[in-house]
Amino acid sequence: MADRAGPSDGRRHRRGRGLWLYTAMLLPGTAWMSIFFISALVVMVLLSFGTTDELGNPHFGTTLANISRILDGVYFTAILHSLVYAVCSSVICLVVSYPVAYVIARHGGRYKHALLGLLVAPFFANYLIRMYGWQTLLSDEGPLLNALHHMGVPSTFHLINTQGAVIAGLAYGYIIFMVLPLYAAMERMDPAIIEAGRDLYGSALRTFLTVTVPASSGGAYAGLALVFLPSVGDFVSNDLLGGPGTVMVGNLIQDKFFDGQDWPLGSALSLVLMVLLLLFLSAYVRHNARQAKEVQL
Amino acid sequence: MNSTPYTPTRRQVLTAGAGLGAAMALAGCGLGSDTGGAVKADRAVKAEVDGDLVYFNWADYLDPSVLKGFKKKYGVKIITSNYDSMESMQAKMSAGNRYDVIFPSAQWVEKLAAAGQLLRIDHSLVPNSTLIFDHYRTFADPWYDANSAHSIPFSMYKTGLAWRKDKLGDQLTGSWNDLWNRKAKKQTYLLDDRDEVLGMLALLLDFPLNTAKPAHLEAMVQKASTLRPYLRGFSSTDYRNLLSGNAWIQQTWSGDMAAVLNNADDPSIYGFESPKEGTPVNSDCYAIPANAAHPGTALLFINYLLEPENVIKNMQYIGYPMPVHGTEKAYEKIVADFPECKVTLSDLSDELYFDDGSVAQTRRRSDAWTSIKVG
């Protein structure tokens, strides 16, 4: 805090040129965000209260009908699916990524960056393409099921078009967003504190639980948020790997915009989803703030 | 001290951004309020070359050699664009893009004509159209376009059930109830199409095909829920599901069935039936947008495509029958082993056509469809 002289002090000395310059530098970014981000968002919010004509063209309006349609059951089932699948995939990502990030950060040595590069490489391929790959992999006559059948798994057992396939697809799709923050957190961790734990006669497990886990928890929380948020809104995984019982809210939104030609309802669904996610996000931010305060104390 | 930068407060930045964003959004408020401007749906057009043809269709929905023939005969270029759904076709037209010829489905002819987006077609300028209108009387005054004033039929199809004979047997009962087949548990697909699925349920329950009555819709949603234990998915790639072996029974379009049979290693393992409760019939059409830049070339193009030899080439290429007199035998040959794929005059006379209701009715049907999909 000490290095921040009260901003008003600084400003008093340098009105005029400096002020103008900094404002000018802000312009491009502000304009970009305003045009492409905020205005799109405003259109979406406004359209949530809109109507459609006979051709399916959207019109702005002031009706609450779209919001009230959503409150009617089935949409909530889809939102619930999305939330549950997103939580499951985030947890799977955490469980899978933690040891991976740990090994690379703590024992990767001079191969650290190469290993990280290898992990990132598959994600250069488009998400959609990777999901198509999974579709083939999991299909009834695909390699995985063929192998399982040979091992005696009954032929009525399917992988594709199940909840498990959707969750696995999501986890695979976004796992890199878990690995990277975890790696960053563990990489920053001072090995001396682990040694200190051992010096204080902590067992390996105890040291891990009381030293390593808390020190990397920031990365874990960031990873959970980064995986959870895009998973909730995802529709590709369910589209390609899901079945009739796994519709997610992203699918409904996509449906309303493309096939259903009901942009206002699609917008209203997006709005409801956004409000829900904002609630989650604010809980996350508040949790982080509280933790930061505890660390300072 | 001098180096302390000017930092606008968070509130200043947010206010400025939100203000600018709102201004941009409001500037864009014309969204969807004007579709096409002042176009005239009934201007006088002559059937003569008035420029290159701007062609807008599904991908692969005409034999390329026929297109080549037209270019050669009239010395024009064909500028091709494709759409992947009727909705995206409409969106691009509404955005102001100008096309000379489009291929909307019956339902979309109805919508676009009502919105004044289709040019009136004088049938005397398309002499070959008599091959349709004099022989297929349904199309002289079809359900979707009074007197075919804005459209000329292109292809016909109906919706039935395709199944795997090697898995489920050579004969089913010839009813939509065949979808509820224990042996096909988790190998059953419905089309991912609101009207087709609601239509099938309405036929089974003896309701009007396009019903939007809340009580009917409720019963249909209920009926659909009993199919869920068998259902593997909603998918309109009927063709792929059947060929890949994932589908043992699938609600299928007759033209796609013809394509499956042409592409299967062993076509004899597939069956196709037109359920006795009724099979919805549909038609894709030729139409000219009201704002077309070269409607004269478009008229010549439609007439050229209606030459029986070109019709036959196209039927062989896409697998769909066309209501053009003199081509019936050729189609029978294409589907010789699978006569169920034919769309007959009696299919047409059953009048099971999808139709759009009011915005409120469409909304109720959409909600029912969502309930069926989410379950």
XYZ file of C-alpha atoms in Angstrom:
672
model
C 0.000 0.000 0.000
C 2.859 2.317 0.770
C 3.952 2.742 -2.831
C 0.624 4.201 -3.798
C 0.669 7.833 -2.942
C -2.915 9.016 -2.858
C -3.901 9.356 -6.472
C -5.279 12.820 -5.961
C -1.796 14.053 -4.960
C -0.328 12.913 -8.219
C -3.101 14.192 -10.310
C -2.956 17.680 -8.911
C 0.492 18.208 -10.415
C -0.279 17.048 -13.853
C -3.588 18.042 -15.246
C -3.735 18.815 -18.944
C -1.399 16.910 -21.264
C -1.000 13.761 -19.195
C -4.658 13.405 -18.560
C -5.453 13.795 -22.239
C -2.805 11.304 -23.245
C -3.980 8.600 -20.873
C -7.566 9.110 -21.886
C -6.562 8.787 -25.533
C -4.696 5.580 -24.777
C -7.808 4.167 -23.170
C -9.918 4.848 -26.224
C -9.026 1.969 -28.552
C -9.571 -0.660 -25.879
C -12.741 0.929 -24.615
C -14.089 1.272 -28.137
C -13.253 -2.336 -28.949
C -14.903 -3.681 -25.829
C -17.890 -1.392 -26.244
C -18.555 -2.274 -29.855
C -17.910 -5.970 -29.783
C -18.612 -6.937 -26.217
C -20.894 -4.591 -24.372
C -23.144 -3.697 -27.297
C -23.648 -7.352 -28.149
C -24.506 -7.930 -24.514
C -26.936 -5.026 -24.467
C -28.620 -6.316 -27.627
C -28.952 -9.726 -25.992
C -30.472 -8.284 -22.826
C -32.888 -6.094 -24.791
C -33.865 -8.963 -27.058
C -34.803 -11.061 -24.013
C -37.906 -8.897 -23.851
C -38.553 -9.046 -27.590
C -40.911 -10.870 -29.939
C -40.740 -12.569 -33.336
C -42.782 -12.038 -36.484
C -44.250 -14.691 -38.795
C -40.937 -15.134 -40.600
C -39.128 -15.688 -37.324
C -37.340 -12.317 -37.459
C -36.622 -10.925 -33.981
C -38.022 -7.577 -32.876
C -37.280 -5.608 -29.732
C -40.161 -5.333 -27.313
C -41.147 -5.142 -23.677
C -42.756 -8.513 -23.059
C -41.932 -10.694 -20.082
C -43.293 -13.754 -21.893
C -39.838 -15.146 -22.711
C -38.656 -15.022 -19.120
C -41.878 -16.572 -17.850
C -41.629 -19.370 -20.435
C -38.226 -20.279 -19.020
C -39.557 -20.478 -15.506
C -41.721 -23.315 -16.791
C -39.905 -26.502 -15.796
C -38.180 -28.088 -18.760
C -35.714 -25.265 -19.210
C -34.640 -25.711 -15.633
C -34.046 -29.398 -16.221
C -31.621 -28.416 -18.978
C -29.950 -25.800 -16.775
C -29.664 -28.397 -14.019
C -28.053 -30.844 -16.452
C -25.572 -28.159 -17.431
C -24.681 -27.309 -13.847
C -24.296 -30.944 -12.781
C -22.224 -31.897 -15.833
C -20.055 -28.818 -15.426
C -19.411 -29.580 -11.749
C -18.581 -33.209 -12.566
C -16.246 -32.280 -15.388
C -14.513 -29.634 -13.246
C -13.912 -32.152 -10.476
C -12.641 -34.766 -12.939
C -10.328 -32.169 -14.432
C -8.998 -31.338 -10.968
C -8.406 -34.966 -10.038
C -6.679 -35.740 -13.324
C -4.711 -32.507 -13.585
C -3.413 -32.268 -10.066
C -0.884 -35.111 -10.229
C 0.050 -34.149 -13.783
C 0.757 -30.537 -12.846
C 2.503 -31.669 -9.652
C 4.859 -34.011 -11.419
C 5.719 -31.527 -14.146
C 6.208 -28.591 -11.774
C 8.122 -30.440 -9.050
C 9.945 -33.163 -10.956
C 9.914 -32.007 -14.572
C 13.387 -30.558 -14.299
C 14.744 -29.363 -17.601
C 11.918 -31.112 -19.504
C 9.300 -28.960 -17.787
C 8.580 -26.771 -20.771
C 8.694 -29.596 -23.282
C 6.205 -31.603 -21.197
C 3.928 -28.618 -20.903
C 4.189 -28.095 -24.654
C 3.182 -31.708 -25.259
C 0.146 -31.232 -23.023
C -0.925 -28.098 -24.838
C -0.333 -29.412 -28.362
C -3.622 -31.364 -28.780
C -5.510 -28.213 -27.947
C -4.277 -26.541 -31.118
C -6.834 -28.737 -32.888
C -10.316 -27.297 -32.948
C -12.597 -28.427 -30.097
C -15.243 -29.549 -32.574
C -12.789 -31.752 -34.417
C -11.614 -33.336 -31.173
C -15.216 -34.074 -30.222
C -15.764 -35.745 -33.591
C -12.727 -37.836 -32.764
C -14.349 -38.868 -29.501
C -17.534 -39.704 -31.353
C -15.648 -42.248 -33.423
C -13.732 -43.489 -30.408
C -16.856 -44.121 -28.333
C -19.237 -45.287 -31.087
C -20.851 -48.744 -30.937
C -18.477 -50.216 -33.444
C -15.556 -48.036 -32.328
C -12.188 -49.313 -31.098
C -12.817 -48.760 -27.402
C -16.090 -50.662 -27.238
C -14.764 -53.392 -29.482
C -11.916 -53.931 -27.051
C -14.297 -53.892 -24.085
C -16.587 -56.432 -25.752
C -13.620 -58.723 -26.233
C -12.918 -58.407 -22.537
C -16.429 -59.645 -21.787
C -18.384 -56.446 -21.377
C -21.999 -57.151 -22.456
C -22.965 -55.926 -25.911
C -25.835 -53.878 -24.509
C -23.284 -51.578 -22.901
C -22.917 -48.304 -24.816
C -20.573 -45.421 -24.305
C -21.843 -42.891 -26.788
C -25.122 -41.043 -26.178
C -24.748 -41.322 -22.403
C -24.266 -38.807 -19.601
C -20.823 -40.194 -18.971
C -19.774 -39.483 -22.542
C -20.954 -35.879 -22.284
C -19.108 -35.303 -18.998
C -15.971 -36.964 -20.316
C -16.154 -34.867 -23.464
C -16.423 -31.687 -21.409
C -13.550 -32.740 -19.160
C -11.337 -33.473 -22.146
C -12.398 -30.290 -23.891
C -11.438 -27.949 -21.087
C -8.844 -29.839 -19.038
C -6.013 -27.632 -20.202
C -7.616 -24.706 -18.369
C -7.107 -26.719 -15.174
C -3.564 -27.912 -15.829
C -2.113 -24.491 -16.571
C -3.183 -22.557 -13.445
C -2.343 -25.567 -11.244
C 1.085 -25.779 -12.832
C 1.613 -22.052 -12.385
C 0.673 -22.275 -8.696
C 2.945 -25.256 -8.005
C 5.785 -23.812 -10.003
C 5.679 -20.672 -7.855
C 5.706 -22.741 -4.677
C 8.998 -22.555 -2.792
C 10.376 -26.120 -2.314
C 11.833 -24.921 0.968
C 8.429 -24.863 2.608
C 7.965 -28.548 1.863
C 11.366 -29.266 3.365
C 10.348 -27.161 6.335
C 7.285 -29.363 6.750
C 9.471 -32.449 6.738
C 11.934 -30.825 9.159
C 9.062 -30.346 11.540
C 8.552 -34.136 11.479
C 5.451 -34.014 9.261
C 4.785 -37.259 7.404
C 4.794 -37.117 3.594
C 0.997 -37.163 3.568
C 0.691 -34.611 6.324
C 3.152 -32.272 4.639
C 1.272 -32.654 1.385
C -2.070 -31.903 2.992
C -0.957 -29.032 5.198
C 1.672 -27.428 2.956
C 1.334 -28.341 -0.731
C -2.453 -28.397 -0.975
C -3.030 -24.979 0.619
C -0.170 -23.476 -1.396
C -1.671 -24.693 -4.677
C -5.316 -24.107 -3.786
C -5.348 -20.748 -5.579
C -4.496 -22.496 -8.841
C -7.102 -25.157 -8.168
C -9.845 -22.604 -7.582
C -8.859 -20.669 -10.686
C -8.862 -23.919 -12.678
C -12.275 -24.931 -11.326
C -13.721 -21.592 -12.373
C -12.050 -21.728 -15.790
C -13.367 -25.217 -16.529
C -16.767 -24.739 -14.949
C -17.767 -21.551 -16.769
C -17.306 -22.680 -20.386
C -18.648 -26.160 -19.540
C -21.965 -24.773 -18.346
C -22.565 -23.033 -21.645
C -21.150 -25.804 -23.832
C -23.314 -27.498 -26.436
C -20.860 -29.324 -28.683
C -20.112 -32.170 -26.286
C -23.766 -33.037 -25.819
C -24.531 -32.495 -29.489
C -21.974 -35.063 -30.586
C -21.706 -37.396 -27.599
C -25.021 -36.985 -25.806
C -28.335 -38.767 -26.031
C -31.968 -37.865 -25.629
C -31.660 -37.515 -21.865
C -28.650 -35.221 -21.724
C -29.810 -31.949 -23.280
C -27.886 -29.007 -21.837
C -28.970 -25.400 -21.748
C -26.401 -24.532 -24.423
C -28.187 -26.888 -26.803
C -31.489 -25.196 -26.160
C -29.958 -21.764 -26.718
C -28.400 -22.923 -29.950
C -31.681 -24.517 -30.951
C -33.642 -21.336 -30.339
C -31.208 -19.272 -32.383
C -30.770 -21.591 -35.360
C -33.591 -24.047 -35.825
C -36.283 -22.675 -33.606
C -35.895 -19.150 -34.925
C -36.770 -17.759 -31.545
C -33.961 -15.352 -30.796
C -35.848 -13.628 -27.962
C -36.270 -16.915 -26.085
C -32.636 -17.812 -26.773
C -31.567 -14.429 -25.423
C -33.716 -14.839 -22.350
C -32.160 -18.241 -21.692
C -28.675 -16.741 -22.064
C -29.652 -13.978 -19.684
C -30.887 -16.398 -17.022
C -27.757 -18.491 -17.415
C -25.560 -15.413 -17.159
C -27.253 -14.275 -13.968
C -26.731 -17.734 -12.474
C -23.074 -17.773 -13.468
C -22.559 -14.279 -12.087
C -23.831 -15.558 -8.747
C -21.304 -18.396 -8.837
C -18.541 -16.071 -9.914
C -19.270 -13.562 -7.187
C -19.146 -16.367 -4.617
C -15.759 -17.329 -6.047
C -14.464 -13.757 -5.977
C -15.702 -13.240 -2.431
C -14.090 -16.495 -1.332
C -10.786 -15.407 -2.878
C -10.973 -12.001 -1.282
C -11.611 -13.570 2.111
C -8.693 -15.909 1.647
C -6.406 -13.068 0.607
C -7.381 -11.207 3.733
C -6.649 -14.233 5.916
C -3.221 -14.559 4.334
C -2.504 -10.899 5.080
C -3.542 -11.299 8.682
C 5.544 12.002 -7.534
C 5.307 13.103 -11.111
C 5.324 9.586 -12.364
C 2.089 8.660 -10.672
C -0.109 7.777 -13.636
C -3.569 9.072 -14.135
C -5.872 6.245 -13.259
C -9.500 6.734 -14.081
C -11.686 5.227 -11.418
C -13.327 1.925 -12.102
C -16.664 3.658 -12.194
C -15.509 6.083 -14.892
C -14.313 3.283 -17.126
C -17.425 1.211 -16.627
C -19.742 4.139 -17.241
C -17.918 5.174 -20.384
C -17.875 1.623 -21.739
C -21.471 0.868 -20.902
C -22.591 4.200 -22.357
C -20.764 3.618 -25.603
C -21.987 0.031 -25.759
C -25.583 1.008 -25.197
C -25.266 3.676 -27.864
C -23.912 1.114 -30.331
C -26.673 -1.320 -29.470
C -29.379 1.271 -29.909
C -27.855 2.376 -33.188
C -28.293 -1.217 -34.304
C -31.936 -1.281 -33.304
C -32.996 -1.714 -36.889
C -32.445 -5.410 -36.247
C -35.068 -7.376 -38.052
C -37.367 -4.430 -38.454
C -36.981 -4.128 -42.194
C -36.572 -7.064 -44.507
C -35.630 -6.215 -48.003
C -36.904 -2.682 -48.393
C -39.037 -1.705 -51.341
C -39.029 -4.788 -53.545
C -41.849 -5.536 -55.900
C -43.190 -9.071 -55.810
C -45.035 -8.760 -59.132
C -42.871 -6.800 -61.516
C -42.928 -7.787 -65.187
C -40.096 -10.119 -66.147
C -39.133 -11.627 -69.494
C -37.670 -15.100 -69.801
C -34.390 -14.019 -71.329
C -30.795 -13.806 -70.200
C -30.391 -10.673 -68.077
C -27.144 -11.544 -66.336
C -25.246 -14.359 -64.620
C -27.256 -16.651 -62.359
C -26.841 -16.255 -58.603
C -27.806 -19.704 -57.348
C -28.653 -20.471 -53.702
C -29.347 -24.069 -52.680
C -28.484 -26.906 -50.302
C -25.045 -28.278 -51.094
C -25.105 -31.238 -53.488
C -28.800 -30.911 -54.223
C -28.497 -30.882 -58.047
C -26.369 -32.832 -60.486
C -23.314 -30.667 -61.327
C -23.433 -31.854 -64.937
C -26.878 -30.280 -65.324
C -25.530 -26.957 -64.061
C -22.677 -27.239 -66.534
C -25.150 -27.865 -69.341
C -27.076 -24.700 -68.487
C -23.914 -22.587 -68.473
C -22.987 -23.908 -71.874
C -26.416 -23.522 -73.428
C -26.981 -19.929 -72.366
C -23.397 -18.680 -72.078
C -23.801 -17.455 -68.497
C -21.870 -18.066 -65.323
C -23.442 -19.615 -62.229
C -22.442 -18.006 -58.959
C -23.118 -20.613 -56.277
C -23.967 -20.172 -52.603
C -25.170 -22.864 -50.224
C -27.270 -22.828 -47.089
C -27.470 -25.524 -44.432
C -30.982 -24.859 -43.186
C -34.100 -23.028 -44.255
C -33.575 -20.679 -41.347
C -30.136 -19.654 -42.520
C -31.445 -19.228 -46.054
C -34.069 -16.837 -44.743
C -31.557 -15.028 -42.534
C -29.270 -14.338 -45.479
C -32.154 -13.099 -47.604
C -33.351 -10.883 -44.782
C -29.841 -9.485 -44.417
C -30.268 -8.086 -47.918
C -28.319 -10.606 -49.999
C -29.720 -10.922 -53.510
C -30.177 -14.313 -55.148
C -31.835 -15.255 -58.430
C -33.080 -18.725 -57.614
C -33.689 -20.511 -54.288
C -35.095 -23.915 -53.308
C -37.366 -23.406 -50.290
C -39.468 -26.167 -48.771
C -43.241 -25.890 -49.073
C -43.589 -24.358 -45.625
C -41.003 -21.727 -46.436
C -42.627 -20.855 -49.754
C -45.720 -20.088 -47.743
C -43.849 -17.909 -45.256
C -41.703 -16.057 -47.789
C -44.619 -15.430 -50.157
C -46.726 -14.074 -47.299
C -43.891 -11.701 -46.437
C -43.711 -10.497 -50.058
C -40.209 -11.910 -50.539
C -40.970 -14.068 -53.603
C -41.489 -12.930 -57.158
C -44.761 -13.906 -58.849
C -43.999 -16.463 -61.542
C -46.015 -16.359 -64.759
C -46.207 -20.040 -65.673
C -46.410 -19.263 -69.374
C -42.803 -18.059 -69.134
C -41.775 -21.539 -67.928
C -43.280 -23.697 -70.690
C -42.025 -26.975 -69.221
C -44.062 -26.349 -66.080
C -47.077 -27.836 -67.897
C -45.347 -31.198 -67.367
C -46.077 -30.644 -63.696
C -49.293 -28.721 -63.535
C -51.224 -30.654 -66.197
C -50.386 -34.017 -64.657
C -49.890 -33.496 -60.930
C -53.064 -31.567 -60.234
C -52.217 -31.181 -56.522
C -49.433 -28.829 -57.506
C -51.592 -26.644 -59.742
C -53.058 -25.246 -56.543
C -50.932 -26.648 -53.752
C -51.476 -26.315 -50.056
C -48.580 -23.915 -49.586
C -48.975 -21.440 -52.451
C -52.342 -20.611 -54.064
C -52.166 -21.543 -57.761
C -48.390 -22.028 -57.399
C -48.180 -18.294 -57.984
C -44.728 -17.871 -56.421
C -43.180 -21.304 -56.786
C -42.754 -24.360 -58.954
C -42.344 -27.762 -57.287
C -38.887 -29.295 -57.452
C -38.840 -32.531 -55.456
C -41.204 -34.533 -53.260
C -40.617 -36.674 -50.228
C -42.494 -38.362 -47.459
C -41.562 -39.439 -43.965
C -41.578 -43.071 -42.962
C -39.712 -45.617 -40.896
C -36.469 -47.256 -41.931
C -35.291 -50.372 -40.120
C -32.636 -53.052 -40.141
C -34.156 -56.301 -41.385
C -31.217 -58.333 -40.085
C -31.854 -57.088 -36.537
C -35.630 -56.673 -36.357
C -37.014 -59.017 -39.005
C -38.257 -58.690 -42.561
C -41.643 -57.277 -41.695
C -42.813 -54.808 -39.095
C -46.456 -54.018 -38.454
C -46.589 -50.997 -40.770
C -47.430 -48.558 -37.995
C -45.621 -45.706 -36.253
C -45.990 -47.956 -33.182
C -43.093 -49.970 -34.608
C -40.815 -47.351 -33.059
C -41.701 -48.844 -29.673
C -39.714 -52.002 -30.374
C -38.083 -53.823 -27.472
C -35.499 -55.374 -29.736
C -34.376 -51.945 -30.896
C -33.874 -50.577 -27.402
C -31.312 -47.757 -27.510
C -30.984 -48.226 -31.270
C -33.999 -46.052 -32.066
C -33.769 -42.550 -33.528
C -36.271 -39.817 -34.228
C -35.602 -36.982 -36.647
C -34.309 -33.855 -34.940
C -37.180 -31.898 -36.409
C -40.023 -30.340 -34.498
C -42.740 -30.813 -37.095
C -41.760 -34.366 -38.006
C -41.742 -35.586 -34.411
C -44.895 -33.730 -33.369
C -46.514 -34.853 -36.636
C -45.692 -38.511 -36.015
C -47.165 -38.303 -32.502
C -50.268 -36.500 -33.775
C -50.837 -39.210 -36.410
C -50.501 -41.928 -33.785
C -52.977 -40.226 -31.465
C -55.339 -39.326 -34.305
C -54.971 -35.563 -33.895
C -54.700 -33.090 -36.785
C -51.142 -33.156 -38.166
C -50.349 -29.531 -37.266
C -52.285 -29.369 -34.021
C -51.392 -26.634 -31.544
C -54.121 -27.338 -29.008
C -52.636 -27.423 -25.509
C -54.515 -30.630 -24.603
C -53.276 -32.355 -27.763
C -49.720 -31.194 -27.230
C -49.805 -32.405 -23.644
C -50.953 -35.865 -24.718
C -48.249 -35.936 -27.402
C -45.509 -35.011 -24.925
C -46.832 -37.755 -22.664
C -46.813 -40.274 -25.528
C -43.253 -39.280 -26.445
C -42.097 -39.896 -22.889
C -43.070 -43.559 -23.249
C -40.611 -43.843 -26.146
C -37.700 -42.511 -24.120
C -36.528 -45.878 -22.774
C -36.000 -47.031 -26.362
C -34.667 -43.796 -27.760
C -31.016 -43.345 -28.611
C -31.238 -39.843 -30.001
C -32.804 -37.110 -32.077
C -30.892 -36.877 -35.305
C -31.627 -35.662 -38.800
C -28.592 -37.359 -40.282
C -30.856 -40.387 -40.760
C -28.699 -41.457 -43.659
C -25.534 -41.661 -41.538
C -27.186 -43.302 -38.532
C -28.502 -46.123 -40.691
C -25.268 -46.709 -42.551
C -23.105 -46.586 -39.388
C -25.213 -49.248 -37.679
C -26.147 -47.040 -34.723
C -29.779 -46.955 -35.854
C -31.825 -50.132 -36.099
C -34.994 -48.183 -36.542
C -35.144 -44.540 -37.526
C -37.758 -42.032 -38.612
C -36.494 -41.331 -42.127
C -37.133 -39.176 -45.206
C -37.878 -41.256 -48.290
C -35.246 -39.531 -50.414
C -32.556 -40.202 -47.817
C -33.665 -43.822 -47.734
C -33.085 -44.044 -51.475
C -29.610 -42.640 -50.872
C -28.936 -45.200 -48.099
C -29.941 -48.015 -50.413
C -27.677 -46.704 -53.147
C -24.707 -46.437 -50.794
C -25.073 -49.505 -48.597
C -22.762 -52.475 -49.117
C -25.756 -54.742 -48.677
C -29.026 -52.866 -49.335
C -31.100 -55.958 -48.585
C -30.669 -55.502 -44.831
C -32.706 -52.276 -44.892
C -36.464 -51.909 -44.931
C -38.643 -48.829 -45.318
C -42.348 -48.537 -44.581
C -45.009 -45.865 -44.878
C -46.988 -46.227 -41.646
C -50.707 -46.759 -42.016
C -51.605 -43.854 -39.704
C -50.272 -41.615 -42.447
C -46.982 -40.279 -43.771
C -46.360 -36.544 -43.929
C -45.593 -35.407 -47.472
C -43.397 -32.496 -48.293
C -42.074 -30.707 -51.311
C -39.094 -28.508 -52.104
C -39.689 -25.818 -54.692
C -38.031 -23.475 -57.127
C -38.628 -19.828 -56.314
C -37.246 -16.445 -57.330
C -36.684 -13.851 -54.588
C -38.553 -10.592 -55.114
C -35.295 -8.635 -55.150
C -33.518 -10.933 -57.630
C -31.187 -9.044 -59.953
C -31.507 -11.492 -62.851
C -35.008 -12.993 -62.742
C -34.988 -13.540 -66.509
C -32.020 -15.911 -66.316
C -33.689 -17.573 -63.330
C -36.835 -18.321 -65.365
C -34.707 -19.868 -68.127
C -32.856 -21.889 -65.500
C -36.036 -23.309 -63.956
C -37.392 -24.191 -67.383
C -34.091 -25.881 -68.236
C -34.170 -27.934 -65.022
C -37.673 -29.130 -65.902
C -36.518 -30.724 -69.175
C -37.241 -34.416 -68.489
C -33.684 -35.511 -69.301
C -32.313 -33.043 -66.712
C -34.940 -34.073 -64.198
C -33.828 -37.689 -64.581
C -30.163 -36.793 -64.078
C -31.023 -34.855 -60.942
C -33.215 -37.644 -59.571
C -30.410 -40.110 -60.061
C -28.010 -37.762 -58.309
C -30.048 -36.809 -55.228
C -32.441 -39.757 -54.880
C -35.593 -37.652 -54.595
C -38.526 -38.072 -57.027
C -39.782 -35.024 -58.904
C -43.370 -34.439 -60.032
C -42.559 -34.097 -63.729
C -44.522 -36.002 -66.323
C -42.366 -38.400 -68.313
C -39.845 -39.095 -65.538
C -41.915 -41.525 -63.437
C -40.518 -44.633 -65.110
C -36.966 -43.432 -64.576
C -37.565 -42.989 -60.859
C -39.178 -46.399 -60.600
C -35.998 -47.779 -62.024
C -33.881 -45.913 -59.453
C -35.879 -47.386 -56.568
C -36.852 -50.630 -58.342
C -36.040 -52.795 -55.333
C -37.542 -50.387 -52.815
C -40.869 -49.180 -54.173
C -41.785 -47.904 -50.695
C -39.592 -44.867 -51.333
C -41.869 -43.653 -54.097
C -44.133 -40.706 -53.444
C -47.407 -41.562 -55.149
C -50.394 -39.461 -56.115
C -52.328 -41.163 -53.346
C -49.672 -40.086 -50.827
C -50.212 -36.534 -52.027
C -53.984 -36.781 -51.863
C -53.875 -37.656 -48.156
C -52.993 -34.007 -47.624
C -50.670 -34.587 -44.686
C -48.721 -31.382 -45.070
C -46.878 -29.366 -42.456
C -48.301 -25.936 -42.068
C -47.353 -22.918 -39.992
C -49.849 -21.527 -37.555
C -49.816 -18.155 -35.846
C -46.811 -16.988 -33.835
C -48.577 -18.059 -30.622
C -49.352 -21.520 -32.031
C -45.788 -21.960 -33.263
C -44.562 -21.004 -29.817
C -46.756 -23.609 -28.138
C -45.495 -26.252 -30.551
C -41.898 -25.191 -29.905
C -42.405 -25.475 -26.171
C -43.872 -28.969 -26.572
C -40.909 -29.918 -28.762
C -38.492 -28.640 -26.127
C -40.292 -30.696 -23.474
C -39.988 -33.798 -25.631
C -36.299 -33.233 -26.246
C -35.357 -32.443 -22.658
C -37.687 -35.104 -21.252
